mmCIF file of C-alpha atoms and ligand atoms in Angstrom:
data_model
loop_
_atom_site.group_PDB
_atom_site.id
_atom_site.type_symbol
_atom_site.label_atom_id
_atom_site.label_comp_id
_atom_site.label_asym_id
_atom_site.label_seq_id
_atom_site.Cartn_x
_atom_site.Cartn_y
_atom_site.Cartn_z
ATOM 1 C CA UNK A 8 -3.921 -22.955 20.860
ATOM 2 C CA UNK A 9 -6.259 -23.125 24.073
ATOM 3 C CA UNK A 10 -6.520 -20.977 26.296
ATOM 4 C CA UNK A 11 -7.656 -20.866 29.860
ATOM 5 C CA UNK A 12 -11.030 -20.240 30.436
ATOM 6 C CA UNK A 13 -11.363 -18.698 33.802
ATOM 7 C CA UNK A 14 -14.726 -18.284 34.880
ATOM 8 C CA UNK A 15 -16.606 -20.713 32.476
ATOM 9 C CA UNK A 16 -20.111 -20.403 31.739
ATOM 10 C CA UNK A 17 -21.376 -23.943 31.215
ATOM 11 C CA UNK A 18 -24.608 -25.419 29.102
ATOM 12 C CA UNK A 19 -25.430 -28.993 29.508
ATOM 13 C CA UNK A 20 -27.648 -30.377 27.123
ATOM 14 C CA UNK A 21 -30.199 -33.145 27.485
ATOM 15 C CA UNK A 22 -31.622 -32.648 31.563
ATOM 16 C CA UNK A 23 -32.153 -36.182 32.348
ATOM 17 C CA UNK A 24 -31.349 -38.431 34.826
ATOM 18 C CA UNK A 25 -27.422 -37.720 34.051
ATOM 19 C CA UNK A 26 -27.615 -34.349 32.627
ATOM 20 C CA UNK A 27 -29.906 -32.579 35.347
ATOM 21 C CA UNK A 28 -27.584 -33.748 38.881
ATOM 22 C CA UNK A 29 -24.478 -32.642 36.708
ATOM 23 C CA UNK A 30 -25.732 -29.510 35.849
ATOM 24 C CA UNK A 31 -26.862 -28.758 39.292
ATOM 25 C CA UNK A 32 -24.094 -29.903 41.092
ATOM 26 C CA UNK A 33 -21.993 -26.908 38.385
ATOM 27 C CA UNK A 34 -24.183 -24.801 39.491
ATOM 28 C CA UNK A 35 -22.805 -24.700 42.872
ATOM 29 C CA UNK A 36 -19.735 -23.307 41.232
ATOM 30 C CA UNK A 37 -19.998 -21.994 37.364
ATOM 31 C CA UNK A 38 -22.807 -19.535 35.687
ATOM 32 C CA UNK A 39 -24.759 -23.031 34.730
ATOM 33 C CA UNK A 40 -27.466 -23.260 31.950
ATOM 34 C CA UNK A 41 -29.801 -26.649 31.144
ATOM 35 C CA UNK A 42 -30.855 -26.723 27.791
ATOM 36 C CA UNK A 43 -33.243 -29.686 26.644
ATOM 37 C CA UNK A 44 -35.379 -29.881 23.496
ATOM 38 C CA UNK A 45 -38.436 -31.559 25.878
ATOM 39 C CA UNK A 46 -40.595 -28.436 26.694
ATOM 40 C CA UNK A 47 -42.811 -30.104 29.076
ATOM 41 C CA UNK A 48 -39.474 -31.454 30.876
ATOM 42 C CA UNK A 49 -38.289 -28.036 31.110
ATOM 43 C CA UNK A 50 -42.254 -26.599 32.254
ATOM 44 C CA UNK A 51 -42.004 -29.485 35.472
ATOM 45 C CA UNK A 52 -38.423 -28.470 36.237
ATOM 46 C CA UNK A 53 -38.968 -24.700 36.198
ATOM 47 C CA UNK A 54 -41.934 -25.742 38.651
ATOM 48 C CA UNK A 55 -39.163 -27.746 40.536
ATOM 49 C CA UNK A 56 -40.502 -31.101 39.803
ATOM 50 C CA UNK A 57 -37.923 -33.649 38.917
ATOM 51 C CA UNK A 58 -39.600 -37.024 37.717
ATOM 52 C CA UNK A 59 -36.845 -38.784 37.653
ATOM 53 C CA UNK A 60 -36.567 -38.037 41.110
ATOM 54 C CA UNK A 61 -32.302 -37.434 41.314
ATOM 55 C CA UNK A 62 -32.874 -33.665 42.401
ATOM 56 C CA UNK A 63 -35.351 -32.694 45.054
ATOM 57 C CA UNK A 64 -37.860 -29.866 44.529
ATOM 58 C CA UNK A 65 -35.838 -28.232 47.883
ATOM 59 C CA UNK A 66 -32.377 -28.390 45.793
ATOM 60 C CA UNK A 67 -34.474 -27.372 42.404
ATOM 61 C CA UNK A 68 -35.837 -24.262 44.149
ATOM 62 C CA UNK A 69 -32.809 -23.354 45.544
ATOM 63 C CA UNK A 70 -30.442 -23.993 42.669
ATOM 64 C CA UNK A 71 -28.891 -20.779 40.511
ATOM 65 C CA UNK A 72 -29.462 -23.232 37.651
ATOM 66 C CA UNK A 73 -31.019 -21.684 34.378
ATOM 67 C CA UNK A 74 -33.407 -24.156 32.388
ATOM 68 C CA UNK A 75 -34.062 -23.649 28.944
ATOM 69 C CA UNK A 76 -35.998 -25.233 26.015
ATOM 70 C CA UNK A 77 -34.626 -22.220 23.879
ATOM 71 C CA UNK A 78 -30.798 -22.464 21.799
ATOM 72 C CA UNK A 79 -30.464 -18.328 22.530
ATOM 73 C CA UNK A 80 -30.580 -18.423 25.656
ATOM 74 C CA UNK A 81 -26.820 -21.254 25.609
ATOM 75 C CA UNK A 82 -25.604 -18.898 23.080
ATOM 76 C CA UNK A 83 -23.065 -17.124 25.985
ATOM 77 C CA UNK A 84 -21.501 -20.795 26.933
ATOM 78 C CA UNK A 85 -17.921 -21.090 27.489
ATOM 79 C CA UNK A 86 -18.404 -24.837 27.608
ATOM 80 C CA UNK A 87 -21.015 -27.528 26.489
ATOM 81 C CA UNK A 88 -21.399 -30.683 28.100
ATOM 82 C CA UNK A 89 -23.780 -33.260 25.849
ATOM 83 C CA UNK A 90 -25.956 -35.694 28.266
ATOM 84 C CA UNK A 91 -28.325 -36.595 25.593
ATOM 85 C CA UNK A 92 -29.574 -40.610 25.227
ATOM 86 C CA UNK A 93 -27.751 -43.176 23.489
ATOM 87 C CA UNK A 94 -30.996 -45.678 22.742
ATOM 88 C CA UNK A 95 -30.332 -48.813 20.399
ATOM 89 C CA UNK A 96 -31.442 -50.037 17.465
ATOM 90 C CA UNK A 97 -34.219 -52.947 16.729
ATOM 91 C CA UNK A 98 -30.649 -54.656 15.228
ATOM 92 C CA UNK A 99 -29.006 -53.748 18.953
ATOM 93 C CA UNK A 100 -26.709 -51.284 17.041
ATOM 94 C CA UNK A 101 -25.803 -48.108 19.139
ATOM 95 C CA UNK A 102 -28.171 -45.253 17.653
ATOM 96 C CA UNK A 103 -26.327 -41.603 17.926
ATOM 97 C CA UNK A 104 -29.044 -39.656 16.186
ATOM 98 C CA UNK A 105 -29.467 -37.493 19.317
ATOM 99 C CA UNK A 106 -26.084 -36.977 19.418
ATOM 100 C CA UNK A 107 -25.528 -35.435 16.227
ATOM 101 C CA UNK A 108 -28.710 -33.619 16.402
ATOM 102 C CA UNK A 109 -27.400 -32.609 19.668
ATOM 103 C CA UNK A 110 -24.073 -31.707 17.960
ATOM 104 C CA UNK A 111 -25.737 -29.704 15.425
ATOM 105 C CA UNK A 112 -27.698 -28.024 18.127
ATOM 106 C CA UNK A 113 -24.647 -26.410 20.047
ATOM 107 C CA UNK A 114 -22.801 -25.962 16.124
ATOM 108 C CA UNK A 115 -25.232 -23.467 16.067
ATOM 109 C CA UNK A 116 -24.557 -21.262 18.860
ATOM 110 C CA UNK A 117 -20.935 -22.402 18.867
ATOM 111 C CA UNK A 118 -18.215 -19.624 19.204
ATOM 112 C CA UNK A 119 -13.990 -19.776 18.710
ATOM 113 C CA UNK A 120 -12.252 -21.291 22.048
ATOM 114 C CA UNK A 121 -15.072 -23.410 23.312
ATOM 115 C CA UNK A 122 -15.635 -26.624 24.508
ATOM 116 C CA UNK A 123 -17.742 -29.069 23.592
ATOM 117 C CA UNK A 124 -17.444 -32.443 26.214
ATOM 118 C CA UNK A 125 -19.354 -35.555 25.472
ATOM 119 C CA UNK A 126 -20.789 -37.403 28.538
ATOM 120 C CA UNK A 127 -23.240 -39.722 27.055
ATOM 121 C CA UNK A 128 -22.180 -43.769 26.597
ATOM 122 C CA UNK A 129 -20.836 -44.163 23.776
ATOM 123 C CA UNK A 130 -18.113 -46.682 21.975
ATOM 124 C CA UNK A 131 -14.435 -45.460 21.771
ATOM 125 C CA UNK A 132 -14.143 -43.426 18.991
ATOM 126 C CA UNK A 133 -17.468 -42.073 18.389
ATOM 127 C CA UNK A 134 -16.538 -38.488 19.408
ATOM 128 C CA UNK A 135 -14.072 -37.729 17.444
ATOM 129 C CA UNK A 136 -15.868 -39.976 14.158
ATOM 130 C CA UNK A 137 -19.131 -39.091 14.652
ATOM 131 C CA UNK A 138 -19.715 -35.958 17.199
ATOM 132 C CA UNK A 139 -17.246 -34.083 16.421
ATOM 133 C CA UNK A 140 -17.520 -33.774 12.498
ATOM 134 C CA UNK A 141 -21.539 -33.179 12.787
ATOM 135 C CA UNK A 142 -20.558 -30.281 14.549
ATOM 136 C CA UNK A 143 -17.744 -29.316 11.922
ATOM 137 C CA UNK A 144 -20.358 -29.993 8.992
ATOM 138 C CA UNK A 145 -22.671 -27.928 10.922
ATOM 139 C CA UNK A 146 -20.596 -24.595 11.258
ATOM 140 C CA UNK A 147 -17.472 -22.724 9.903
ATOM 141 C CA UNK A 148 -15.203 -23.861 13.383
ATOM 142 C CA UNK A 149 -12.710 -26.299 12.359
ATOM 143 C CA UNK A 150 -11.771 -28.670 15.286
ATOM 144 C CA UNK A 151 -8.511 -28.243 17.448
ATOM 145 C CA UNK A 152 -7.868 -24.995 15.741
ATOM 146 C CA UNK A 153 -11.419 -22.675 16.338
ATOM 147 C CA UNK A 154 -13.060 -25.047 19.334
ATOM 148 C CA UNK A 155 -12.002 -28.303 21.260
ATOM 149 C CA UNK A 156 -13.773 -31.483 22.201
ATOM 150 C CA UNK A 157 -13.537 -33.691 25.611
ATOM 151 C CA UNK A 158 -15.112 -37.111 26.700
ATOM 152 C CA UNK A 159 -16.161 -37.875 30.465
ATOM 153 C CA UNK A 160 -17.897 -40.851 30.519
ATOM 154 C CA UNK A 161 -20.753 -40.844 32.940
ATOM 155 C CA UNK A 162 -20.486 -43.271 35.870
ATOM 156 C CA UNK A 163 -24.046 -42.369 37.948
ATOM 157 C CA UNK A 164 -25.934 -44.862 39.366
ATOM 158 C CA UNK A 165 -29.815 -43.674 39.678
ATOM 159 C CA UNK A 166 -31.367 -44.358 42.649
ATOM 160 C CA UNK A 167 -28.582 -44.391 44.822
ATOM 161 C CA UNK A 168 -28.656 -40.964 46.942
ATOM 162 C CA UNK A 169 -25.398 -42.168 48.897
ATOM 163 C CA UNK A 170 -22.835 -42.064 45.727
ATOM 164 C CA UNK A 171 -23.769 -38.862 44.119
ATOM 165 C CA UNK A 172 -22.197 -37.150 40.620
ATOM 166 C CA UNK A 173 -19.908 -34.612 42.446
ATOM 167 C CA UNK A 174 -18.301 -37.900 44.916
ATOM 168 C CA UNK A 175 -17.588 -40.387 41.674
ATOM 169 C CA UNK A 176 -13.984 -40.318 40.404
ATOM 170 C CA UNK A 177 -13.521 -41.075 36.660
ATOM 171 C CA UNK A 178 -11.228 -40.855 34.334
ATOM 172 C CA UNK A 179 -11.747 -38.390 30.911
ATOM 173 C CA UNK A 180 -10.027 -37.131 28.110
ATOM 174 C CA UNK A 181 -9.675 -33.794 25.756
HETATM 175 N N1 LIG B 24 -29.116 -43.053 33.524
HETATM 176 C C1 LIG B 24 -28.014 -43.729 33.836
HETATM 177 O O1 LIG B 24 -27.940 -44.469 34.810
HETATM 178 C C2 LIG B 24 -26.761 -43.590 33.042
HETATM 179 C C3 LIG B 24 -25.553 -44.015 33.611
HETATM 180 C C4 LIG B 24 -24.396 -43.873 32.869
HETATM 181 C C5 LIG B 24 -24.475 -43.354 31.581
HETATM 182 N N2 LIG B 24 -25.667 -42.968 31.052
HETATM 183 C C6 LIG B 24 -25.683 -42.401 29.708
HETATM 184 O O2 LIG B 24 -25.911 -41.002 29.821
HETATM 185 C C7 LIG B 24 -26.632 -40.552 28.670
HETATM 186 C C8 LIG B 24 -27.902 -39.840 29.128
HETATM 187 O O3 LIG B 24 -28.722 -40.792 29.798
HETATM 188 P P1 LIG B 24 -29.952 -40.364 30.705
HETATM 189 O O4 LIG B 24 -30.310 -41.577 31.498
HETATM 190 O O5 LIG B 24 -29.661 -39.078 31.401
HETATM 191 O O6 LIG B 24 -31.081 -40.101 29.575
HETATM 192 P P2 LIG B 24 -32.534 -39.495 29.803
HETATM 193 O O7 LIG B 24 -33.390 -40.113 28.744
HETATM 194 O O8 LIG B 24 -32.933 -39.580 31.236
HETATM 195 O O9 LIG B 24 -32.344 -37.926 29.505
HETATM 196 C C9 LIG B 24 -31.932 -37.426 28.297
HETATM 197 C C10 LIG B 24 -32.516 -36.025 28.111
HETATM 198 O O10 LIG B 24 -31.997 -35.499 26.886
HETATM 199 C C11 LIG B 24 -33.026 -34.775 26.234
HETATM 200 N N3 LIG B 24 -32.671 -34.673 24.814
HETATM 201 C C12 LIG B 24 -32.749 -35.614 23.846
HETATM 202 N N4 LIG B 24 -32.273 -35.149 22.685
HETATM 203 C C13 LIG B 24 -31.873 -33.862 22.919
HETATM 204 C C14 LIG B 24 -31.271 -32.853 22.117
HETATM 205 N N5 LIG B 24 -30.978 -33.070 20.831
HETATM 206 N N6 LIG B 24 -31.000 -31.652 22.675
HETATM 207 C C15 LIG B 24 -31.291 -31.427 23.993
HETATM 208 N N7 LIG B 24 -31.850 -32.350 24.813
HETATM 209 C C16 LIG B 24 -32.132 -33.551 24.269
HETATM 210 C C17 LIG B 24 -34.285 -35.559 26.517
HETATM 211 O O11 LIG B 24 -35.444 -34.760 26.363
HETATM 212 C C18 LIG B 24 -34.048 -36.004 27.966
HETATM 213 O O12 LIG B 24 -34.592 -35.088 28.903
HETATM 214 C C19 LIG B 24 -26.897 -41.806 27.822
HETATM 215 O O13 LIG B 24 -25.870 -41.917 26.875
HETATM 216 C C20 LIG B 24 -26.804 -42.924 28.829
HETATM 217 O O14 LIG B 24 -26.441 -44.145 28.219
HETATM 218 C C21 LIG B 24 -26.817 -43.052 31.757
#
């Protein structure tokens, strides 16, 4: 059964352009960690340089945000939201290695009662037939019993600094 996390501690994993406005637009209300596997992405953030320009070096600098290249340091997370890149293939066939590798990432540091929510673009069904079990191969936590999964589909546009993450409505599921 779930129960109600009441001061969440979030991780979001992957800090690009989707990943890095979410996480520091949580910040603003949740203990908020940014884990991403790209060490000199992580080096020009903690400098407060965003080069995907979404985030000014002003709202960097002033952020509560943590940025980490290092799994310890998301071990604490009530919550992990996956904004990792769904490329495709030479055959234009969806490729979803970085999200199980992401998967198996958080498996790792994954404890019973929390969350794992998928926010990269990918087709119905993949959470639950491909993310979820790489993290159930990956640990003992058995899905829907030990941790839970969500999907919130990401609707940013980059570029446009007049329709930000925190004023998009969408619709998700868990
Ligand atoms: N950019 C957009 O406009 C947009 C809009 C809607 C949806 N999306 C979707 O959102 C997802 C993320 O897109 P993006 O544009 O932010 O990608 P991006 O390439 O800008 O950023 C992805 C980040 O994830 C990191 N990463 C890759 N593998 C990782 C791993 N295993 N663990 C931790 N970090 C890892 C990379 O180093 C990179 O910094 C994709 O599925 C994309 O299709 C993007």
């Amino acid at each position: 059964m779930f129960k109600k996390i009441d001061k969440p501690r979030i991780a979001v994993i992957g800090l690009g352009y989707v990943g890095l406005p979410l996480a520091v637009a949580l910040s603003e209300h949740f203990v908020t960690i940014g884990f991403d596997t790209n060490h000199r992405r992580v080096a020009q953030l903690l400098d407060g340089i965003d080069q995907t320009l979404e985030i000014s070096t002003a709202e960097l600098t002033q952020s509560t945000l943590a940025i980490s290249h290092c799994l310890d340091d998301i071990a604490q997370a009530d919550v992990y939201i996956v904004t990792v890149p769904t490329p495709i293939t030479d055959a234009n066939q969806p490729d979803l290695t970085p999200l199980v590798k992401a998967s198996e990432s958080v498996a790792t540091v994954l404890s019973k009662g929390n969350v794992v929510i998928y926010e990269s673009t990918v087709y119905p069904g993949a959470t639950e037939e491909v993310c979820v079990p790489a993290i159930e191969r990956s640990c003992h936590l058995r899905y829907n019993v030990d941790f839970f999964a969500g999907y919130s589909p990401e609707r940013i546009n980059p570029g446009d600094h007049e329709h930000r993450v925190s004023d998009i409505l969408k619709v998700t599921s868990g």
